Coordinates of C-alpha atoms in Angstrom, one line a residue:
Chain A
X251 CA 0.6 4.1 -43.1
X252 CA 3.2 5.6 -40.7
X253 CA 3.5 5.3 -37.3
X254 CA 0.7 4.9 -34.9
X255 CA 0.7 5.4 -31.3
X256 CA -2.6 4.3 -28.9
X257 CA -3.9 5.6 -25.9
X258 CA -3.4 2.6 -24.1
X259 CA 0.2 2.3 -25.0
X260 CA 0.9 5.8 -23.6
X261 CA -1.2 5.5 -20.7
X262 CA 0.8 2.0 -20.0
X263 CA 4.1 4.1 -20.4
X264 CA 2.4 6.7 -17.8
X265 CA 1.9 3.9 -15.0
X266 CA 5.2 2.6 -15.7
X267 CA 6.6 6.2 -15.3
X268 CA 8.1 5.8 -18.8
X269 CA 6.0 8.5 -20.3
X270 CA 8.1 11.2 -22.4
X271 CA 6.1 14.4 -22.2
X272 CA 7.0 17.8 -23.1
X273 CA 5.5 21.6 -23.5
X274 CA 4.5 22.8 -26.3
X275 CA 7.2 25.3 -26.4
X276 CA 9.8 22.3 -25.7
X277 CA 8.0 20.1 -28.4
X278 CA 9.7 22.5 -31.2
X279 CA 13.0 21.8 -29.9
X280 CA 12.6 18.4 -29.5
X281 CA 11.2 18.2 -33.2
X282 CA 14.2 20.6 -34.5
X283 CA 16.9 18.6 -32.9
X284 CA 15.9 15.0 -34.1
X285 CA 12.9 15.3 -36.8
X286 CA 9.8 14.2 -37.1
X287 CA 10.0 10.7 -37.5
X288 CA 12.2 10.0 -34.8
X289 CA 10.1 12.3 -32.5
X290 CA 6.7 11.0 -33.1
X291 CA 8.3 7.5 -31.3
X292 CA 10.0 9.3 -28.7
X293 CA 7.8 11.7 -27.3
X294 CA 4.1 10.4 -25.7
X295 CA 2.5 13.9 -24.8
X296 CA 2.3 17.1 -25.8
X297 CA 0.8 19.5 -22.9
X298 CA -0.5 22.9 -23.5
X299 CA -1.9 25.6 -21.3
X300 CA -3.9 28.7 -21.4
X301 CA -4.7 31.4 -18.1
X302 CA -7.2 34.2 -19.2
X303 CA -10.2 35.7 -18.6
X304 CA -13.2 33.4 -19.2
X305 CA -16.4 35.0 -19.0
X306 CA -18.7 32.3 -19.8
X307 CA -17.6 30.3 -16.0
X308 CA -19.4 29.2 -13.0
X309 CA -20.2 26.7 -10.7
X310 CA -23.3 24.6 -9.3
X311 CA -23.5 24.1 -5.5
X312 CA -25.5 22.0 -3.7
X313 CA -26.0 23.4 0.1
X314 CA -27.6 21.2 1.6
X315 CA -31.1 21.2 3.8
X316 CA -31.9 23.9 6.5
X317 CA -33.9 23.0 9.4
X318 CA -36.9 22.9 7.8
X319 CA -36.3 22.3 4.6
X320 CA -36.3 25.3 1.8
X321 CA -36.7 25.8 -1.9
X322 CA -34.5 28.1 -2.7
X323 CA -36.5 30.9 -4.9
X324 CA -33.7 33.5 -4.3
X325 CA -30.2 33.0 -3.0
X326 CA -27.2 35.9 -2.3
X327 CA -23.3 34.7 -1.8
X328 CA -21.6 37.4 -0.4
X329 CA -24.4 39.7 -1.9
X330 CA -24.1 38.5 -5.2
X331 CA -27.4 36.4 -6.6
X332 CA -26.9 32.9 -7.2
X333 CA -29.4 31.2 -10.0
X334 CA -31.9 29.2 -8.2
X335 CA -34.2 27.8 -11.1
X336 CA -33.5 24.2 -10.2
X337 CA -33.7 21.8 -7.4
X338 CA -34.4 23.1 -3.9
X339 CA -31.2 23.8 -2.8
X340 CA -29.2 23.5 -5.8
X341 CA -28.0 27.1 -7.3
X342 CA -25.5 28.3 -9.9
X343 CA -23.1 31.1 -9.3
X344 CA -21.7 32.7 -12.4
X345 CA -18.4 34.5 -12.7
X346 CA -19.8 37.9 -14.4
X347 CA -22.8 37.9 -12.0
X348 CA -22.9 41.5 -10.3
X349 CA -24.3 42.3 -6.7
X350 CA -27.8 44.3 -6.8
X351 CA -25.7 47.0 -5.4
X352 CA -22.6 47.2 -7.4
X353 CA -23.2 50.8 -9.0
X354 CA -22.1 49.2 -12.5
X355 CA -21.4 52.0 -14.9
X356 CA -23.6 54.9 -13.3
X357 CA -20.5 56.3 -12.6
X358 CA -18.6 55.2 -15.7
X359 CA -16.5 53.3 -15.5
X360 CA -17.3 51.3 -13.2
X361 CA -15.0 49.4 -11.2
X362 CA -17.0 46.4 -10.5
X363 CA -15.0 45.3 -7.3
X364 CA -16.3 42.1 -6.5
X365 CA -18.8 39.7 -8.6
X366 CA -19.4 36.1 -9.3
X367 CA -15.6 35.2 -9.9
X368 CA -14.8 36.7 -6.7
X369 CA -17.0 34.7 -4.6
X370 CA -15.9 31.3 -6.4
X371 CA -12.1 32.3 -6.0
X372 CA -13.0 32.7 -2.3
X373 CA -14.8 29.6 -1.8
X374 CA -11.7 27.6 -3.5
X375 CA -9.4 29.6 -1.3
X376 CA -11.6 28.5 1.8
X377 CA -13.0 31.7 3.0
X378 CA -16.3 32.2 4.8
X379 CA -18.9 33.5 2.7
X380 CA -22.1 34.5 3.8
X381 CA -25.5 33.1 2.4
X382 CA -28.9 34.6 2.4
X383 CA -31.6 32.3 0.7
X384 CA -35.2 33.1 0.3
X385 CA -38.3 31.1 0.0
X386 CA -42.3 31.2 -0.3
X387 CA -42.2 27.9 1.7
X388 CA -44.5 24.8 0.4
X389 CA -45.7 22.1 2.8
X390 CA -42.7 19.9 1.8
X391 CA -40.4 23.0 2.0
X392 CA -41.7 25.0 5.1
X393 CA -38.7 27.4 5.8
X394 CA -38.6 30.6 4.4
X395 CA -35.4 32.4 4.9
X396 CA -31.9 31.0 5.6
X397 CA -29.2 33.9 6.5
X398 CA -25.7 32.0 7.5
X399 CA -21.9 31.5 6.6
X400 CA -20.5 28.9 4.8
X401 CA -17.4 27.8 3.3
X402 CA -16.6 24.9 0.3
X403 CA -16.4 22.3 2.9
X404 CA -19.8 23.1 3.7
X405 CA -21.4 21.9 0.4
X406 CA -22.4 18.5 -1.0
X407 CA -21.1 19.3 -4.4
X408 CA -19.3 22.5 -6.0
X409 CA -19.4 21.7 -9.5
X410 CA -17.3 24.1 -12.0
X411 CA -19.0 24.1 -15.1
X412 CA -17.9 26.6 -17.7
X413 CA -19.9 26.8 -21.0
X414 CA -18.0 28.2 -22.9
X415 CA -14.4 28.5 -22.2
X416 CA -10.3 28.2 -24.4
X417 CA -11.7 30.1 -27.1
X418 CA -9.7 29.2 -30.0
X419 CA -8.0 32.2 -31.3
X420 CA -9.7 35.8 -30.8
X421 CA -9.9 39.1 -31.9
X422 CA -7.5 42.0 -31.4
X423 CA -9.5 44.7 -29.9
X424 CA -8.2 48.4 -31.2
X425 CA -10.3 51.2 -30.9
X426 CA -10.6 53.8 -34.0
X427 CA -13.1 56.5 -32.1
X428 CA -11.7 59.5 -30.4
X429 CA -12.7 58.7 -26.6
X430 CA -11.4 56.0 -24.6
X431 CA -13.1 52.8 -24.1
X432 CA -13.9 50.4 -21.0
X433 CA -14.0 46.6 -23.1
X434 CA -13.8 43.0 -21.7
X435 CA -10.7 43.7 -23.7
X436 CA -9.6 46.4 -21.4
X437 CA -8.9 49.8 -22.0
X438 CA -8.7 50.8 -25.6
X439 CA -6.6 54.3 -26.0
X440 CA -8.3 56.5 -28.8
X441 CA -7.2 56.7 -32.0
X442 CA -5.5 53.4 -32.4
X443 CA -3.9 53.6 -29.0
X444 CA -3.1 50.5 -28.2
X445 CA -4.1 47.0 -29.5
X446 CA -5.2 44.3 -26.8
X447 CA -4.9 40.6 -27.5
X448 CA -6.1 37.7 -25.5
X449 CA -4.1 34.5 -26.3
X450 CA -1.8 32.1 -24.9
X451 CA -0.6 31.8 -28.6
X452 CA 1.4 28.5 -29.5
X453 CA 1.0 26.7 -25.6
X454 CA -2.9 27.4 -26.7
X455 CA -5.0 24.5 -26.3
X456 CA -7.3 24.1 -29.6
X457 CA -4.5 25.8 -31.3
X458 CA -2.2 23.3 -30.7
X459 CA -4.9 20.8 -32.0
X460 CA -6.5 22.3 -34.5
X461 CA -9.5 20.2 -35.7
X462 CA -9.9 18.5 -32.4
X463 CA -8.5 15.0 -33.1
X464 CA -7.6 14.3 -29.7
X465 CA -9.2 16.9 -28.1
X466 CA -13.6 15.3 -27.5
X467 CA -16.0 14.9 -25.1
X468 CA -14.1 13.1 -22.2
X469 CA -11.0 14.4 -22.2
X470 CA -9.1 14.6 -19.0
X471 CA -7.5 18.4 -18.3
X472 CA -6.0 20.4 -16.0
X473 CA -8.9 22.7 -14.7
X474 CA -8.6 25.6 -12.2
X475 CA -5.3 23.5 -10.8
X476 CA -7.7 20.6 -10.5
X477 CA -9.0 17.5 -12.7
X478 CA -11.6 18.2 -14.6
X479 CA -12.9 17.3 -18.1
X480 CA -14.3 18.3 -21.5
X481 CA -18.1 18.5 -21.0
X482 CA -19.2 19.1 -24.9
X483 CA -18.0 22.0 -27.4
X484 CA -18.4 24.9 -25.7
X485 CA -21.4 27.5 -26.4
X486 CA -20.4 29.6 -29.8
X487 CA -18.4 26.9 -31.0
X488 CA -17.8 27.7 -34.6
X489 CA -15.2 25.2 -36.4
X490 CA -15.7 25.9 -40.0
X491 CA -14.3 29.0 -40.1
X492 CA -11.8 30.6 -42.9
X493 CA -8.2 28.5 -41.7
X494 CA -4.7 28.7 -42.6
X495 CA -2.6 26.0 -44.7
X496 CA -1.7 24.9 -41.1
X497 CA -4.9 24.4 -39.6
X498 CA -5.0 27.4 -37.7
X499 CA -8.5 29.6 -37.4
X500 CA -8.1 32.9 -38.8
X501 CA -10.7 34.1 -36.5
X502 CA -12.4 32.9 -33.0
X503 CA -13.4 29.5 -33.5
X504 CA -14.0 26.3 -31.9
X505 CA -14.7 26.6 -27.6
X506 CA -15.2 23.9 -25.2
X507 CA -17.4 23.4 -22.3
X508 CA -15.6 22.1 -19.3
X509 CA -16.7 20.7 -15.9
X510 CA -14.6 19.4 -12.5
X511 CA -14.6 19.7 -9.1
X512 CA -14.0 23.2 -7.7
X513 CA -13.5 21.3 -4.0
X514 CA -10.0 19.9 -5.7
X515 CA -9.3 23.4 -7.2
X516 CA -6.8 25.7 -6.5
X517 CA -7.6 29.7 -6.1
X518 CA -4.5 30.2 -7.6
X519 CA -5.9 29.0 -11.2
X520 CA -9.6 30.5 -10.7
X521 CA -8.9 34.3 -10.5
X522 CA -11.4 36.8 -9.7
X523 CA -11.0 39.6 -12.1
X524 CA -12.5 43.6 -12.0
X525 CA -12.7 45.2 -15.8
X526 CA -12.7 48.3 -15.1
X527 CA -16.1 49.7 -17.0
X528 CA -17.3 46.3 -18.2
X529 CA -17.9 43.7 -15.2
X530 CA -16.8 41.0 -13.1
X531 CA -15.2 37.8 -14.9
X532 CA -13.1 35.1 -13.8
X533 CA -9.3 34.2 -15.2
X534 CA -9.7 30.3 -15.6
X535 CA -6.6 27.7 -15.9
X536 CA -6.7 25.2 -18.3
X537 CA -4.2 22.7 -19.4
X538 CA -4.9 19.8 -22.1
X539 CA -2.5 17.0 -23.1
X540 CA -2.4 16.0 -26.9
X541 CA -1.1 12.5 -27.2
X542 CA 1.4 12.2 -30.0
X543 CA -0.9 9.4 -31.8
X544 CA 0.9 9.9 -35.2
X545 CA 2.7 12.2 -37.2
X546 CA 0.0 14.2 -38.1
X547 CA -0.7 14.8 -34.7
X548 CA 3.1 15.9 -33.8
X549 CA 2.7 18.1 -36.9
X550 CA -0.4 20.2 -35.3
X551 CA 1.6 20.6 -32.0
X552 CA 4.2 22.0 -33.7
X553 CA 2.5 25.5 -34.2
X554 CA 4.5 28.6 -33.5
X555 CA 3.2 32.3 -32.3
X556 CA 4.1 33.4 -36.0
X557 CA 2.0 30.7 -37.3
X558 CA -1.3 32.7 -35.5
X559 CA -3.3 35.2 -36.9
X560 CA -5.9 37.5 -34.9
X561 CA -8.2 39.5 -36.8
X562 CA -7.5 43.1 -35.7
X563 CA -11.3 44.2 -34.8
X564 CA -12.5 47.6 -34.1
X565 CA -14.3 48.3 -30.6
X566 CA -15.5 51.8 -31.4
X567 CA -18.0 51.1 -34.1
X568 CA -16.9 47.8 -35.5
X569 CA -17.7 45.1 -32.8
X570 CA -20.1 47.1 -30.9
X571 CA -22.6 47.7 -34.0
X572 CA -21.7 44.8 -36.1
X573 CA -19.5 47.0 -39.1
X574 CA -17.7 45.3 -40.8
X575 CA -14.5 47.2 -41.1
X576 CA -11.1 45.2 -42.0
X577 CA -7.9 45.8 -40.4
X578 CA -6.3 43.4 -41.4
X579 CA -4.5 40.2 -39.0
X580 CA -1.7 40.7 -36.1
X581 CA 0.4 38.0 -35.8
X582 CA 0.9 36.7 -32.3
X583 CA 4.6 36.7 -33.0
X584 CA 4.1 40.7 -33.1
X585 CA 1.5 40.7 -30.9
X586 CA 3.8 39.6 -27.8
X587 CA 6.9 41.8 -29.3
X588 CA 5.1 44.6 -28.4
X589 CA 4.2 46.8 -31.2
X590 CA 2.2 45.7 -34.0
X591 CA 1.3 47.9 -37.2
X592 CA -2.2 48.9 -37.9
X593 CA -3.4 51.2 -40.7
X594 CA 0.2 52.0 -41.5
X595 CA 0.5 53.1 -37.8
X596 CA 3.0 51.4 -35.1
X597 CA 0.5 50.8 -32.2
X598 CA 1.5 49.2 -28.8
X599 CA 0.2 46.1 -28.0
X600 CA -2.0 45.0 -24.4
X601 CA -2.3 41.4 -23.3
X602 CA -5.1 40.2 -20.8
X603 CA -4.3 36.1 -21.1
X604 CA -1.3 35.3 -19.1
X605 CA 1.6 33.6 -20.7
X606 CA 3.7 33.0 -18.0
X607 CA 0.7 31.3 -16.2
X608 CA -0.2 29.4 -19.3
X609 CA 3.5 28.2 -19.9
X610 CA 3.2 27.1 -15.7
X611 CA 0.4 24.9 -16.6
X612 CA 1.9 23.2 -19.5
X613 CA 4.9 22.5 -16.8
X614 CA 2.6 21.6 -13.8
X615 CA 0.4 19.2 -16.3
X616 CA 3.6 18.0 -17.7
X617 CA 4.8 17.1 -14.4
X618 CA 1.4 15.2 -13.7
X619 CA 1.5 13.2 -16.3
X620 CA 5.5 12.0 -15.6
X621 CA 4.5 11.4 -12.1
X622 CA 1.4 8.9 -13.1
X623 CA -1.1 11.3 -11.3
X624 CA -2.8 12.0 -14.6
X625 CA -3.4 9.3 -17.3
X626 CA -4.9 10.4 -20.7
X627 CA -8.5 9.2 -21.9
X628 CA -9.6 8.8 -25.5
X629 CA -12.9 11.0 -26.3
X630 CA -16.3 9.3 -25.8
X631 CA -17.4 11.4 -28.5
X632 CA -15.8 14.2 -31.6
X633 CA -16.4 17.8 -31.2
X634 CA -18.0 18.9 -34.5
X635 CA -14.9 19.9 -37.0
X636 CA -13.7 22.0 -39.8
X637 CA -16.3 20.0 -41.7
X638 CA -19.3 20.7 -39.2
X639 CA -22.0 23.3 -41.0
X640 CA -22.6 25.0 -38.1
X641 CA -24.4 28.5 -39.0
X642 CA -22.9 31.2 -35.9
X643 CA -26.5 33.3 -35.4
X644 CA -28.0 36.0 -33.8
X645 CA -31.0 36.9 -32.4
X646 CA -34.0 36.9 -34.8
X647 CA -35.9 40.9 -35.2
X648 CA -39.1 39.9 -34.7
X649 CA -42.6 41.0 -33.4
X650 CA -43.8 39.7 -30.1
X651 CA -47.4 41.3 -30.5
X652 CA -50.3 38.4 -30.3
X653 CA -47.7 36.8 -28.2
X654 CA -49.1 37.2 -24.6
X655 CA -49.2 34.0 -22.7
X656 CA -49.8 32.3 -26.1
X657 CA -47.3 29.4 -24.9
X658 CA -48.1 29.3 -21.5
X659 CA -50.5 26.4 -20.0
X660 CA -52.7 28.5 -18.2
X661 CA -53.5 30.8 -20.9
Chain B
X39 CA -3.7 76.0 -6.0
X40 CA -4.3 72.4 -5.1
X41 CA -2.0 70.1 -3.2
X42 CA -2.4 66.7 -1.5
X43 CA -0.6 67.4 2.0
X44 CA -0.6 64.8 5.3
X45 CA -1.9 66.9 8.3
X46 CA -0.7 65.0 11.5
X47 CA -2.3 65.9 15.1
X48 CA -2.0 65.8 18.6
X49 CA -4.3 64.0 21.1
X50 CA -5.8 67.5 22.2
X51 CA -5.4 69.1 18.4
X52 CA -7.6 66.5 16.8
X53 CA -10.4 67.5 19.0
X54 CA -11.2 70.8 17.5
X55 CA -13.0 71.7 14.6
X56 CA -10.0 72.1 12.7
X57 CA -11.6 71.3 9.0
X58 CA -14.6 73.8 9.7
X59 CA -12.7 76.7 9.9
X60 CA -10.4 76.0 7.1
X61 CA -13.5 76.1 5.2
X62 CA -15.2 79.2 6.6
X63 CA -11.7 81.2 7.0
X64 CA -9.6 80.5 4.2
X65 CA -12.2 79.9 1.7
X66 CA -10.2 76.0 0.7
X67 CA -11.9 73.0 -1.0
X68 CA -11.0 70.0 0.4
X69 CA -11.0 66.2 -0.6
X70 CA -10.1 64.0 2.4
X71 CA -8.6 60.9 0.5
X72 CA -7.6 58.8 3.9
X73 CA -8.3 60.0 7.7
X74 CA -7.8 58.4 11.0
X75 CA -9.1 60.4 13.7
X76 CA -9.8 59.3 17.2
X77 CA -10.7 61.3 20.3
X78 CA -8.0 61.7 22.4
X79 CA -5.9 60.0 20.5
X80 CA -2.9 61.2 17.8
X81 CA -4.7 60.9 14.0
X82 CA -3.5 62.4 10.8
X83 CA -5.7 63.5 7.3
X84 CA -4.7 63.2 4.4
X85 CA -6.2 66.1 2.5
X86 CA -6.8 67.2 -1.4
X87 CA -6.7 71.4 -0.9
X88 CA -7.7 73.7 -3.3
X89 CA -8.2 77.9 -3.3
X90 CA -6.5 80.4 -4.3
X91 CA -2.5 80.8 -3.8
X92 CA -2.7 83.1 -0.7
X93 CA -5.5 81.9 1.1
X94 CA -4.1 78.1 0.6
X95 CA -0.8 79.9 2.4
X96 CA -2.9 81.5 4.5
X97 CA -4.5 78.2 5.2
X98 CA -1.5 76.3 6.1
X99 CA 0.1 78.4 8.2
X100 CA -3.1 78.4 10.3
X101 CA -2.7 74.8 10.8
X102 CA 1.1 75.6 11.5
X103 CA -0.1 77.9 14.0
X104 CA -2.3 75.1 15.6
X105 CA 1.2 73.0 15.9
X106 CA -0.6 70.5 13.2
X107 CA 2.3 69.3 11.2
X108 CA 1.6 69.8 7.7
X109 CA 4.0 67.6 5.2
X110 CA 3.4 66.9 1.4
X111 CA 1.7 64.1 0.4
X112 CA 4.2 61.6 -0.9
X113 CA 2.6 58.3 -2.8
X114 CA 3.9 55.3 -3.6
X115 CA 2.7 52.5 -6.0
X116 CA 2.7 49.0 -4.8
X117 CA 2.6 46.2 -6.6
X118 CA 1.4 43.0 -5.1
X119 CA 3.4 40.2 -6.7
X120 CA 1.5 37.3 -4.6
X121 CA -2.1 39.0 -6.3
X122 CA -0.5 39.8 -9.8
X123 CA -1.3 36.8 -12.5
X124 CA 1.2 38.4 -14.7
X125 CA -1.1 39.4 -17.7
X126 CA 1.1 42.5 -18.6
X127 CA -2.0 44.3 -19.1
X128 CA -0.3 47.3 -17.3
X129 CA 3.0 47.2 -19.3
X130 CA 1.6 49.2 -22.6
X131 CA 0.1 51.7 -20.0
X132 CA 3.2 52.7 -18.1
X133 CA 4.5 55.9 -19.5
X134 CA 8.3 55.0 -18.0
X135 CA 8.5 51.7 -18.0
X136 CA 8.3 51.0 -14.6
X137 CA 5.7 48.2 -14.9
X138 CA 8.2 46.1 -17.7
X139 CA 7.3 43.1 -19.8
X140 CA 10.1 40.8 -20.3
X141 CA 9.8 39.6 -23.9
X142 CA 11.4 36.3 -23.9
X143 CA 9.5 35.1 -20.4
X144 CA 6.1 37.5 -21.1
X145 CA 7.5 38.0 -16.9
X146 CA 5.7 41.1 -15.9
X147 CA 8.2 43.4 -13.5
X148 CA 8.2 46.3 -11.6
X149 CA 11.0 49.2 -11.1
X150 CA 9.8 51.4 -8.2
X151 CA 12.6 54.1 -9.2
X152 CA 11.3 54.4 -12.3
X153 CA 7.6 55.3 -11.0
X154 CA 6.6 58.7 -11.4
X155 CA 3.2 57.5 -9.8
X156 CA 0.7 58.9 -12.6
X157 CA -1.7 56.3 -11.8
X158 CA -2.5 55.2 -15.0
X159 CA -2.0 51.0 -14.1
X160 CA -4.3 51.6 -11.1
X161 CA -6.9 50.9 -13.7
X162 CA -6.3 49.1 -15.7
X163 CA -5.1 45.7 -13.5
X164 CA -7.9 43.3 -13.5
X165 CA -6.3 41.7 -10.4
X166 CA -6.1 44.8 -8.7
X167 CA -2.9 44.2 -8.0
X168 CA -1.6 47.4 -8.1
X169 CA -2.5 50.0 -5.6
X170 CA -1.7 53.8 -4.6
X171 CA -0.1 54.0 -0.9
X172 CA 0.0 57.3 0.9
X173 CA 3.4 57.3 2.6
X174 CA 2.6 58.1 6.0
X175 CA 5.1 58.7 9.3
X176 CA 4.8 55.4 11.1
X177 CA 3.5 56.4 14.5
X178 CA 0.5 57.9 12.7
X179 CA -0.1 54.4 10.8

C-alpha cells in the first residue's frame, strides 16, 4: 500500500499553518517538477473552483412575525413571488423565479431584467427590498396583509440552498436550424454559428474528483464567497455515465446539492443573471478542496482542459425534442482556444462559466485554508458513484382520466 | 431616410409643440429613444427620424429655423468592468474584436477604438454589463 494521508493530519497541518495547498492549475506544475511520489507527501490540498450560471439556486428565509401574526399564503420580494408552502413565515425564493409582470417572451426575446437571482444578489449586497405578504388569517394567524421593506439583517435565517448545482461536465450547445435561438446556453447563431460551453474545465470541482472520493455529504466549500456545505448529490445526479480511461464523464453527470448561509455571503459570488429569451438565473461561486489522501487522489487532480470532453448537442431540434443527433465531443482545450470544429466546419466557440472567477476561487479558498480560516471535514456519507444504477428518467405519458380527487382525503 | 440625431432646446423652445408639427408638416416618423424635457428649463431629445430624403431636410431645417440645435447622434458602448463577471460570452459576438478574450488568462477586455457600436454584445451579456450611451453635450446631461 502507498502512501496515505488522513484528514486529521492535514487539518492538524492547517491549525499549525503548515498546510501546503495549491490550485488545481498549480497542482500540474507542482506534480511536473517533482513527481508524483514526492508530491503526494508534499502537498495537503488541492482547491478547485467553478463561477457559472446555476439555475437550480435559491434560498429559504425566515421573516419573522408581523403584528399580528400571519401565515404567509402568498409573498412578493421586489415583485417577484416567493414559495410559501411551508411554515407561517418561512418562504423560498428561487433564482429563475419571474415577476407576474415580467412580459417573458411575448415579445421574444425577452429580456427578463430582474428575477429570483436578482433579488438574492440584492439582499447579499444589503439593499432594501420590499415585501408584500398575503394571508386568509386563522385565529392563531389573524393578520392578513404585510406590505414593508426589509433587508438580510432583517431575517432570522437566509438559508442558500441550491439543489442542484457544479454540474459535472455539460453539453456544448450549437444550433443546426436556420434562425437564431434564445437558450440558457445563450445565443446560438444559425447554422452552426457559434458553439457555447459552460465549464470551468480542469479547476472544475467533480472533474477534479471524479468519482467523489473526497467529495460527500459534509463537505466544507467555498459557497457564494461564504462557508457552506455539501447537502446531498444534487437533483439529476447521474454518475454511471459512459467515462474516459481517466475518470472523466463524457457527458453531464454527477451534481451536488449545496446549502450555507447567504447572511455570510458575498454579492460578488451570487450574480444575478438576464438570458436574454430564456429567464432569470443566478451565476453561483463554488470552491471545493480535495485533500491529497493518496496517490490515487493526486492522480484525479491532475486533470487537464484536453483531458475533457463535452458532447457537442444540438439546440435546434436535438435537445429541444429529444433527437438524438451525434456531433461528436469538443475538447475543453479547443473549447477555450476559441474555435472548435463541428461537421467539418471551424465554428467559434461562446463561454457562459467564468474562468477567471473560477481560477479566483481556487486562490481565495487556497488562501483560506493557509490562513487556518477553513479546515477540511471527511464526508458523513458517499455520494452514489460510477457504480450507483441510477436510471436518469422522464416524465411518464400517462392518462389522468378517473383520476379526480381520487387521492385526495375529502373525496 | 432615417437618422438618430440629438435635438437640444432652449428654456422658451422646449415649450412649443415642436414634435407635433414635425409630424403634421414634414410627414417624419419618429422614435424618441431618450428625452429630458422640462418647462422652462433647457432639455434635449434624442430622436429616431424617418421620411423621405427631402421632407427629412425639410424637417431639419425647420428645427434650424426654431434655433433648436440639431447634431447627430453619436453612441458609445460602455462596459462596466465592476458589473462584468468575465464570462467572455460577448467575445465570439464582437465582429472587431473590441470586446477580446485573452486566451491564456480567459481575461475578458475591452478596446473602445475598435468599437464600431453594432450592438450585437448588448444582448447577449447576462450581467448586463454592457450598455449603449448616447453621447450628449454636458450642459444638457
Amino acid at each position: 500500500m502507498g502512501y496515505e494521508k488522513t484528514y486529521e493530519e492535514i487539518n492538524e497541518k492547517i491549525r499549525k499553518g503548515e498546510a501546503v495547498v495549491v490550485t488545481a492549475e498549480e497542482i500540474m506544475d507542482v506534480v511536473g517538477e517533482i513527481g508524483y511520489e514526492k508530491a503526494v507527501r508534499q502537498v495537503d490540498v488541492v482547491t478547485t473552483g467553478t463561477f457559472g450560471p446555476m439555475c437550480s439556486s435559491g434560498a429559504f428565509l425566515n421573516f419573522g412575525h408581523s403584528r399580528p401574526r400571519i401565515k404567509m399564503k402568498r409573498v412578493h420580494l421586489n415583485g417577484v413571488e416567493a414559495y410559501t408552502g411551508i411554515a407561517a413565515v418561512d418562504a423560498y425564493i428561487g433564482a429563475a423565479q419571474l415577476p407576474a409582470t415580467d412580459p417573458e417572451n411575448k415579445v421574444y426575446p425577452g429580456r427578463f431584467s430582474y428575477g429570483g437571482s436578482h433579488v438574492i444578489h440584492d439582499l447579499v449586497a444589503g439593499k432594501e427590498i420590499r415585501l408584500e405578504a398575503e394571508a386568509y388569517g386563522t385565529d392563531c394567524y389573524p393578520n392578513k396583509k404585510v406590505d414593508t421593506v426589509i433587508t438580510l439583517g432583517d431575517l432570522n435565517e437566509a438559508i442558500l440552498f441550491n439543489p442542484r448545482n457544479a454540474y459535472q461536465n455539460y453539453n456544448c450547445a450549437v444550433n443546426l436550424g436556420d434562425r437564431t435561438l434564445y437558450t440558457y446556453m445563450g445565443i446560438l447563431k444559425p447554422n452552426l454559428g457559434n458553439a457555447s460551453y459552460s465549464t470551468a474545465g480542469q479547476l472544475s470541482p467533480l472533474l477534479n474528483d471524479p468519482y467523489y472520493k473526497t467529495i460527500g455529504v459534509g463537505t466544507r466549500i467555498f459557497l457564494g464567497g461564504g462557508i457552506g456545505y455539501v447537502a446531498w448529490n444534487g437533483t439529476q445526479h447521474h454518475p454511471n455515465v459512459l467515462r474516459g480511461e481517466n475518470g472523466v464523464p463524457m457527458t453531464p453527470a454527477g451534481t451536488l446539492a449545496v446549502i450555507g448561509d447567504l447572511k455570510q455571503m458575498d454579492p460578488d459570488w451570487l450574480v444575478g443573471l438576464s438570458y436574454i429569451g430564456y429567464g432569470a438565473t443566478m451565476a453561483v461561486g463554488i470552491g471545493i478542496p480535495i485533500p491529497i489522501l493518496n496517490e490515487e487522489i493526486l492522480r484525479y487532480t491532475m486533470v487537464r482542459d484536453e483531458d475533457i470532453f463535452c458532447p457537442i448537442v444540438d439546440f435546434f431540434e436535438g435537445y429541444p425534442y429529444s433527437k438524438p443527433i451525434d456531433l461528436g465531443y469538443a475538447n475543453v482545450r479547443d473549447l477555450k482556444s476559441g474555435k472548435i470544429t463541428v461537421n467539418g466546419k471551424e465554428v467559434v466557440t461562446t463561454p457562459q462559466s467564468s474562468y477567471p472567477r473560477a481560477r479566483k476561487i481556487a486562490a481565495l479558498l487556497k488562501e483560506w485554508i493557509r490562513s487556518g480560516r477553513f479546515e477540511l471535514t471527511r464526508p458523513v456519507a458517499a455520494l452514489p458513484s460510477a457504480d450507483a444504477n441510477i436510471e436518469f428518467k422522464s416524465i411518464p405519458e400517462r392518462s389522468p382520466n378517473g383520476m379526480n380527487g381520487r387521492n385526495r382525503r375529502d373525496s | 431616410m432615417k437618422d438618430r440625431v440629438v435635438c437640444y432646446f432652449s428654456a422658451a423652445q422646449s415649450e412649443q409643440p415642436i414634435i407635433y408639427r414635425l409630424v403634421k408638416n414634414y410627414d417624419l416618423i419618429f422614435n424618441i429613444l431618450k428625452a429630458d424635457i422640462n418647462p422652462q428649463k433647457e432639455g434635449y431629445l434624442v430622436v429616431e427620424l424617418e421620411g423621405n430624403r427631402e421632407s427629412y431636410q425639410e424637417g431639419i431645417a425647420f428645427l434650424r429655423s426654431l434655433g433648436v440645435v440639431v447634431e447627430p447622434l453619436s453612441e458609445t458602448v460602455v462596459w462596466q468592468e465592476d458589473i462584468c463577471i468575465q464570462c467572455g460570452a460577448c467575445a465570439s459576438f464582437c465582429p472587431t474584436q473590441a470586446l477580446d478574450i485573452d486566451r491564456d488568462s480567459m481575461q475578458v477586455s475591452f478596446d473602445n477604438s475598435r468599437c464600431v457600436v453594432c450592438g450585437m454584445c448588448l444582448d447577449c451579456c447576462p450581467t448586463r454589463a454592457i450598455q449603449l450611451h448616447f453621447d450628449l453635450r454636458e450642459a444638457a446631461v
